Amino acid sequence: MDEESLYIRHAGSEDLGFLQDLEHRAFSCNRLSARSWSRFISRGSAYIAVVDGEPAGAAVLLSRRHSRFRRLYSFAVHPSYVSRGIGRRFLDLLLEEVRNGGASCVRLEVSGTNARARALYEHAGFVVTGTLPGYYDDGSDALRMEYRFF
């Protein structure tokens, strides 16, 4: 099977409909609002994974001025692209973007009950650094994970 064409780009206001739909399909709680997505778009923090010309996933990468750390605040692949290797390739491209930007570390939180996401992050090289009890709106715990470039 040939690998599908995939690249990442910054999200634009024209992506809001896709982002809101993806948010409802991918997450059962702690969903980002259209207002939050608009803010992330205006700050250049929102990314879209594009497969064969169509949006297939979205992520938010946060940074602070003068910090070498980045936070992967949100990461999702549209259900129609799940189990096709898109998530792994999308994450690899985001990590490359972060590394090229000079960061030394990416941190994230993931639901302790989301085995698929945890496996994706662990496969990429993230390690669990802690637990955040009751982190999500539904009361579930989060695992704090970290990826270091050097």
PDB file of N, CA and C in Angstrom, residues 1 4 6 18 22 25-27 49 51 55-58 75-90 114-117 120:
ATOM      1  N   MET A   1       0.848  -1.189   0.000  1.00  0.00           N
ATOM      2  CA  MET A   1       0.000   0.000   0.000  1.00  0.00           C
ATOM      3  C   MET A   1       0.883   1.239   0.000  1.00  0.00           C
ATOM      4  N   GLU A   4       0.027   7.602   1.908  1.00  0.00           N
ATOM      5  CA  GLU A   4      -0.720   8.764   1.470  1.00  0.00           C
ATOM      6  C   GLU A   4       0.134  10.015   1.647  1.00  0.00           C
ATOM      7  N   LEU A   6       1.074  13.367   3.003  1.00  0.00           N
ATOM      8  CA  LEU A   6       0.722  14.056   4.244  1.00  0.00           C
ATOM      9  C   LEU A   6       1.691  15.199   4.479  1.00  0.00           C
ATOM     10  N   PHE A  18     -14.090  22.354  10.337  1.00  0.00           N
ATOM     11  CA  PHE A  18     -13.419  21.055  10.490  1.00  0.00           C
ATOM     12  C   PHE A  18     -12.949  20.867  11.924  1.00  0.00           C
ATOM     13  N   LEU A  22     -14.128  17.884  14.328  1.00  0.00           N
ATOM     14  CA  LEU A  22     -13.116  16.955  14.839  1.00  0.00           C
ATOM     15  C   LEU A  22     -13.140  16.919  16.362  1.00  0.00           C
ATOM     16  N   ARG A  25     -15.915  14.723  17.484  1.00  0.00           N
ATOM     17  CA  ARG A  25     -15.719  13.316  17.141  1.00  0.00           C
ATOM     18  C   ARG A  25     -14.612  12.666  17.977  1.00  0.00           C
ATOM     19  N   ALA A  26     -13.594  13.447  18.326  1.00  0.00           N
ATOM     20  CA  ALA A  26     -12.402  12.878  18.965  1.00  0.00           C
ATOM     21  C   ALA A  26     -12.451  12.895  20.485  1.00  0.00           C
ATOM     22  N   PHE A  27     -13.162  13.845  21.083  1.00  0.00           N
ATOM     23  CA  PHE A  27     -13.104  14.008  22.533  1.00  0.00           C
ATOM     24  C   PHE A  27     -14.505  13.982  23.145  1.00  0.00           C
ATOM     25  N   ALA A  49      -3.192  18.607   9.877  1.00  0.00           N
ATOM     26  CA  ALA A  49      -2.579  17.552   9.072  1.00  0.00           C
ATOM     27  C   ALA A  49      -3.414  17.440   7.807  1.00  0.00           C
ATOM     28  N   VAL A  51      -4.028  15.290   4.315  1.00  0.00           N
ATOM     29  CA  VAL A  51      -3.781  14.033   3.610  1.00  0.00           C
ATOM     30  C   VAL A  51      -4.461  14.110   2.256  1.00  0.00           C
ATOM     31  N   PRO A  55      -8.162  17.967   5.061  1.00  0.00           N
ATOM     32  CA  PRO A  55      -7.775  17.991   6.475  1.00  0.00           C
ATOM     33  C   PRO A  55      -8.061  16.634   7.116  1.00  0.00           C
ATOM     34  N   ALA A  56      -7.083  16.133   7.875  1.00  0.00           N
ATOM     35  CA  ALA A  56      -7.206  14.802   8.470  1.00  0.00           C
ATOM     36  C   ALA A  56      -6.966  14.813   9.971  1.00  0.00           C
ATOM     37  N   GLY A  57      -6.413  15.890  10.489  1.00  0.00           N
ATOM     38  CA  GLY A  57      -6.132  15.963  11.917  1.00  0.00           C
ATOM     39  C   GLY A  57      -5.800  17.383  12.305  1.00  0.00           C
ATOM     40  N   ALA A  58      -5.705  17.592  13.615  1.00  0.00           N
ATOM     41  CA  ALA A  58      -5.398  18.928  14.123  1.00  0.00           C
ATOM     42  C   ALA A  58      -4.605  18.815  15.410  1.00  0.00           C
ATOM     43  N   PHE A  75      -4.236  17.123  20.296  1.00  0.00           N
ATOM     44  CA  PHE A  75      -3.811  16.318  19.150  1.00  0.00           C
ATOM     45  C   PHE A  75      -4.932  15.355  18.816  1.00  0.00           C
ATOM     46  N   ALA A  76      -5.405  15.383  17.588  1.00  0.00           N
ATOM     47  CA  ALA A  76      -6.481  14.478  17.184  1.00  0.00           C
ATOM     48  C   ALA A  76      -6.397  14.186  15.692  1.00  0.00           C
ATOM     49  N   VAL A  77      -6.793  12.983  15.342  1.00  0.00           N
ATOM     50  CA  VAL A  77      -6.906  12.562  13.946  1.00  0.00           C
ATOM     51  C   VAL A  77      -8.369  12.241  13.693  1.00  0.00           C
ATOM     52  N   HIS A  78      -8.881  12.700  12.565  1.00  0.00           N
ATOM     53  CA  HIS A  78     -10.269  12.432  12.222  1.00  0.00           C
ATOM     54  C   HIS A  78     -10.504  10.920  12.166  1.00  0.00           C
ATOM     55  N   PRO A  79     -11.647  10.443  12.678  1.00  0.00           N
ATOM     56  CA  PRO A  79     -11.905   8.998  12.714  1.00  0.00           C
ATOM     57  C   PRO A  79     -11.756   8.291  11.369  1.00  0.00           C
ATOM     58  N   SER A  80     -12.021   8.968  10.268  1.00  0.00           N
ATOM     59  CA  SER A  80     -11.895   8.321   8.960  1.00  0.00           C
ATOM     60  C   SER A  80     -10.440   8.057   8.570  1.00  0.00           C
ATOM     61  N   TYR A  81      -9.488   8.621   9.335  1.00  0.00           N
ATOM     62  CA  TYR A  81      -8.062   8.410   9.057  1.00  0.00           C
ATOM     63  C   TYR A  81      -7.369   7.568  10.127  1.00  0.00           C
ATOM     64  N   VAL A  82      -8.116   7.143  11.141  1.00  0.00           N
ATOM     65  CA  VAL A  82      -7.539   6.340  12.222  1.00  0.00           C
ATOM     66  C   VAL A  82      -7.137   4.963  11.682  1.00  0.00           C
ATOM     67  N   SER A  83      -6.078   4.406  12.247  1.00  0.00           N
ATOM     68  CA  SER A  83      -5.541   3.082  11.888  1.00  0.00           C
ATOM     69  C   SER A  83      -4.918   3.046  10.495  1.00  0.00           C
ATOM     70  N   ARG A  84      -4.499   4.206  10.010  1.00  0.00           N
ATOM     71  CA  ARG A  84      -3.829   4.286   8.709  1.00  0.00           C
ATOM     72  C   ARG A  84      -2.416   4.845   8.839  1.00  0.00           C
ATOM     73  N   GLY A  85      -1.939   4.998  10.080  1.00  0.00           N
ATOM     74  CA  GLY A  85      -0.596   5.520  10.305  1.00  0.00           C
ATOM     75  C   GLY A  85      -0.501   7.034  10.238  1.00  0.00           C
ATOM     76  N   ILE A  86      -1.635   7.706  10.070  1.00  0.00           N
ATOM     77  CA  ILE A  86      -1.639   9.162   9.935  1.00  0.00           C
ATOM     78  C   ILE A  86      -1.219   9.815  11.252  1.00  0.00           C
ATOM     79  N   GLY A  87      -1.726   9.320  12.380  1.00  0.00           N
ATOM     80  CA  GLY A  87      -1.382   9.896  13.674  1.00  0.00           C
ATOM     81  C   GLY A  87       0.110   9.863  13.938  1.00  0.00           C
ATOM     82  N   ARG A  88       0.731   8.730  13.659  1.00  0.00           N
ATOM     83  CA  ARG A  88       2.175   8.595  13.870  1.00  0.00           C
ATOM     84  C   ARG A  88       2.949   9.568  12.988  1.00  0.00           C
ATOM     85  N   ARG A  89       2.568   9.647  11.723  1.00  0.00           N
ATOM     86  CA  ARG A  89       3.283  10.537  10.791  1.00  0.00           C
ATOM     87  C   ARG A  89       3.032  12.006  11.126  1.00  0.00           C
ATOM     88  N   PHE A  90       1.804  12.326  11.530  1.00  0.00           N
ATOM     89  CA  PHE A  90       1.455  13.690  11.930  1.00  0.00           C
ATOM     90  C   PHE A  90       2.282  14.095  13.143  1.00  0.00           C
ATOM     91  N   ASN A 114      -6.853   6.394  27.759  1.00  0.00           N
ATOM     92  CA  ASN A 114      -6.717   6.428  26.305  1.00  0.00           C
ATOM     93  C   ASN A 114      -5.481   5.627  25.884  1.00  0.00           C
ATOM     94  N   ALA A 115      -5.645   4.310  25.824  1.00  0.00           N
ATOM     95  CA  ALA A 115      -4.518   3.409  25.521  1.00  0.00           C
ATOM     96  C   ALA A 115      -3.936   3.669  24.135  1.00  0.00           C
ATOM     97  N   ARG A 116      -4.785   3.976  23.161  1.00  0.00           N
ATOM     98  CA  ARG A 116      -4.306   4.213  21.793  1.00  0.00           C
ATOM     99  C   ARG A 116      -3.384   5.441  21.742  1.00  0.00           C
ATOM    100  N   ALA A 117      -3.808   6.537  22.361  1.00  0.00           N
ATOM    101  CA  ALA A 117      -2.986   7.755  22.355  1.00  0.00           C
ATOM    102  C   ALA A 117      -1.699   7.531  23.133  1.00  0.00           C
ATOM    103  N   LEU A 120       0.710   5.636  21.045  1.00  0.00           N
ATOM    104  CA  LEU A 120       1.264   6.496  19.992  1.00  0.00           C
ATOM    105  C   LEU A 120       2.401   7.343  20.548  1.00  0.00           C
TER     106      LEU A 120
END
